[in-house]
Short mmCIF file of C-alpha atoms in Angstrom, two decimals:
data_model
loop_
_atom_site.label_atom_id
_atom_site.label_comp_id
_atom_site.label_asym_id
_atom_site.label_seq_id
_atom_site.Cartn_x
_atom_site.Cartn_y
_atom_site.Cartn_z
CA UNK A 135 147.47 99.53 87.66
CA UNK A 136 148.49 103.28 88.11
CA UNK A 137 148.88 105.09 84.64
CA UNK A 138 148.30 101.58 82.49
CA UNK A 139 146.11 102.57 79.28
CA UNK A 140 144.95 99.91 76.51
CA UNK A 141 141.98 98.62 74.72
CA UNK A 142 139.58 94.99 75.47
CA UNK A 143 138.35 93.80 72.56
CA UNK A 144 136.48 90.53 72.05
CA UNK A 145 135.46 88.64 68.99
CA UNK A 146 132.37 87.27 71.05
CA UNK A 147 128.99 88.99 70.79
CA UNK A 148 127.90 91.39 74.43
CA UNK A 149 124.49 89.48 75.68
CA UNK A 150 122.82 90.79 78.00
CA UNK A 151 119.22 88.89 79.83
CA UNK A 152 115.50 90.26 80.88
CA UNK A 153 112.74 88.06 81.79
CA UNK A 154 109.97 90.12 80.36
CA UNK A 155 105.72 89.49 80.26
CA UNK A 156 103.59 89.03 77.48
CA UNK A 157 99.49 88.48 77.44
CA UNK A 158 100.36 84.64 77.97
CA UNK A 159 103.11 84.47 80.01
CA UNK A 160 106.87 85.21 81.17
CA UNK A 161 109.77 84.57 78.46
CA UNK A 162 113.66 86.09 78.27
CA UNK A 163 114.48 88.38 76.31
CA UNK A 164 118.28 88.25 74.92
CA UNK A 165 119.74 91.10 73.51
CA UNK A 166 123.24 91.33 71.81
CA UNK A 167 125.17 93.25 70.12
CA UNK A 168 126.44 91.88 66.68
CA UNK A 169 128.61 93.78 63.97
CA UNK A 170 127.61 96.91 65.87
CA UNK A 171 124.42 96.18 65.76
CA UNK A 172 121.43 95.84 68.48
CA UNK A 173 119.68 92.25 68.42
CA UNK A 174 116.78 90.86 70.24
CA UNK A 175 116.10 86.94 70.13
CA UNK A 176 112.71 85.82 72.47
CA UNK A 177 113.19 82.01 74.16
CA UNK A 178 110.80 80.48 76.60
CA UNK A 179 112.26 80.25 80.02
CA UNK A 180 114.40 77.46 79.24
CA UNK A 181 116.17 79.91 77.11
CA UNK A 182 116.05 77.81 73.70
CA UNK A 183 112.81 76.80 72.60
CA UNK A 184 112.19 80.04 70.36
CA UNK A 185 109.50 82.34 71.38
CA UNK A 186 107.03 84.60 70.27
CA UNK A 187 105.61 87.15 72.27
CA UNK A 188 101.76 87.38 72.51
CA UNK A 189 100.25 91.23 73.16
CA UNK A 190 101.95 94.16 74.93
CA UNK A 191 105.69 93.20 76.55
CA UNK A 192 106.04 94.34 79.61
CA UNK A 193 108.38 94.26 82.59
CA UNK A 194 107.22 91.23 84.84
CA UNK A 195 105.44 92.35 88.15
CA UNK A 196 105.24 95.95 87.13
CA UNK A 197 101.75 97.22 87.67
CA UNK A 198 100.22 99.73 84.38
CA UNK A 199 101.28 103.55 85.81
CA UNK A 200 97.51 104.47 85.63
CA UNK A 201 95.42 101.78 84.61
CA UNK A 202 91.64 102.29 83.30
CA UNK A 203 88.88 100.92 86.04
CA UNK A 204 85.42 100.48 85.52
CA UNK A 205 83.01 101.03 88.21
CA UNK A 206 79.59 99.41 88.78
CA UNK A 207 76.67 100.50 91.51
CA UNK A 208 73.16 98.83 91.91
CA UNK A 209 71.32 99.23 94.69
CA UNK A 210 68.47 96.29 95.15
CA UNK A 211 64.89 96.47 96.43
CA UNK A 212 62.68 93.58 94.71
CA UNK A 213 63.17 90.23 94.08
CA UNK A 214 65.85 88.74 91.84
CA UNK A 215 69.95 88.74 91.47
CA UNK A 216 73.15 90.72 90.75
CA UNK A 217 76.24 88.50 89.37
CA UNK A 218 79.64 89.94 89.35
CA UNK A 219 82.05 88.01 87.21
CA UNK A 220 85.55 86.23 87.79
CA UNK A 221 88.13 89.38 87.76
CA UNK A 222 86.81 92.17 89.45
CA UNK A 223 89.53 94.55 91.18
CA UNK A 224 86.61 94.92 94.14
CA UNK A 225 83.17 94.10 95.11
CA UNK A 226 81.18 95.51 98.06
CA UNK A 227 78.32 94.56 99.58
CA UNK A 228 76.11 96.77 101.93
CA UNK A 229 72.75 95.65 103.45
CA UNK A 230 70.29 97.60 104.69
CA UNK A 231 67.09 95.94 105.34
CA UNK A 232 66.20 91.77 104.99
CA UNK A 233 68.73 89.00 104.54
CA UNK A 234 70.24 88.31 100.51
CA UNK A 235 72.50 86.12 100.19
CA UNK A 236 75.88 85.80 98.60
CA UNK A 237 77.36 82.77 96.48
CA UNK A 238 81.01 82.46 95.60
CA UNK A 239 82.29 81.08 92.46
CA UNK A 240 78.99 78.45 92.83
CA UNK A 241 79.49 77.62 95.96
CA UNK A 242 76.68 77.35 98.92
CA UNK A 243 74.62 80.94 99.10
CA UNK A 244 75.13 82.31 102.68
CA UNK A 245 72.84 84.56 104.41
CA UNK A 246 73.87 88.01 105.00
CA UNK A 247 72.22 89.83 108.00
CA UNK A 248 70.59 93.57 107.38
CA UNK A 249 73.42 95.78 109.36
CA UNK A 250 76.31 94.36 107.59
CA UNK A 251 78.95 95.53 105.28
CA UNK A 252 81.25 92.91 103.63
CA UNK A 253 84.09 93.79 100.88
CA UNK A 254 86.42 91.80 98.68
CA UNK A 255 89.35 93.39 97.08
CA UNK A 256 93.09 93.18 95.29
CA UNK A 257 95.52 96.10 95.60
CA UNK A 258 97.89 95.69 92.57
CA UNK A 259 96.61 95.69 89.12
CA UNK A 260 97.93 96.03 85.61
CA UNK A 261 99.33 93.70 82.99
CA UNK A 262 100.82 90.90 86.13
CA UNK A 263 98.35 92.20 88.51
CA UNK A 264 95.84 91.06 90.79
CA UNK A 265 92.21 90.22 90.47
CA UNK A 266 89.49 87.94 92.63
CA UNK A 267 89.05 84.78 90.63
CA UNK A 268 85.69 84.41 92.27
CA UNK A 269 82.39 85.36 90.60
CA UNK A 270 79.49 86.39 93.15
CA UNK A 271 75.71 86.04 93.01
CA UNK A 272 73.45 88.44 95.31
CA UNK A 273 70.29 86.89 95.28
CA UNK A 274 67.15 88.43 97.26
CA UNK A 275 63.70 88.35 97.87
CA UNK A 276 61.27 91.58 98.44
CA UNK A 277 61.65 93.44 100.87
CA UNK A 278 65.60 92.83 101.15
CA UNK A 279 67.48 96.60 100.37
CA UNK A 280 71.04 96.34 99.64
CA UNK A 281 73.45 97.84 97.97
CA UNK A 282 76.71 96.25 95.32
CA UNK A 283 79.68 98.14 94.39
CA UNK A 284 82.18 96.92 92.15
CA UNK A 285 85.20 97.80 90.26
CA UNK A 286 87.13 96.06 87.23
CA UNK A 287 90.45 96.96 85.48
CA UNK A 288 89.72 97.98 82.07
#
């Protein structure tokens, strides 16, 4: 209404919601204001079984602005293997000469042809990011020359 002027008051505590991430999970995050003041109360996502976050909190889905990544490079000529564990960001594979072959996770090794380049990869990271839940195994014999490239968020 044109010129009207007043004040809303309200005897009720403001609440406002965030479904945040910890280490372990997603929870909400309530906050209200009280007496004038700020308060935060955690709850699992049925919103009453009290909660306790577990590490850094974080907004869900949000990648880390410039997260650390480690990066690996071993380039094979004699016999043996290279294992790459569960959670790598990437892991390349470039062969040169004989026929390795690759196993994912444990599964059956398949033989990979000199010529041929393969590659595995995530593009998000962070905190709720991405990563390959496979391990690999490179295993060759002499006279196989290959190349693995990997990289891990630190």
């Amino acid at each position: 209404m044109s010129g009207t002027a007043g004040n809303v008051s309200s005897t009720r505590p403001d609440s406002e919601y965030e479904i945040l991430c910890d280490n372990v999970g997603s929870f909400i995050r309530r906050y209200t204001t009280e007496a004038g003041a700020p308060v935060t109360t955690d709850t699992a996502l049925d919103g009453q079984t009290p909660y306790v976050p577990s590490g850094p909190v974080v907004r869900c889905g949000l990648p880390v602005a410039n997260p650390q990544i480690d990066s690996t490079i071993q380039r094979q000529t004699a016999a043996g293997n290279i294992t790459i564990a569960v959670g790598a960001r990437s892991v390349t594979l470039v062969v040169y000469a004989g026929s390795p072959t690759v196993a994912l996770s444990g599964g059956t090794a398949v033989a990979v042809a000199a010529g041929t380049s393969l590659t595995w990869s995530v593009d998000a990271g962070g905190d709720s990011g991405e990563s390959l839940q496979d391990s690999f195994v490179f295993t060759w014999v002499a006279g196989a020359d290959f190349l693995v490239t990997s990289t891990r968020e630190l």
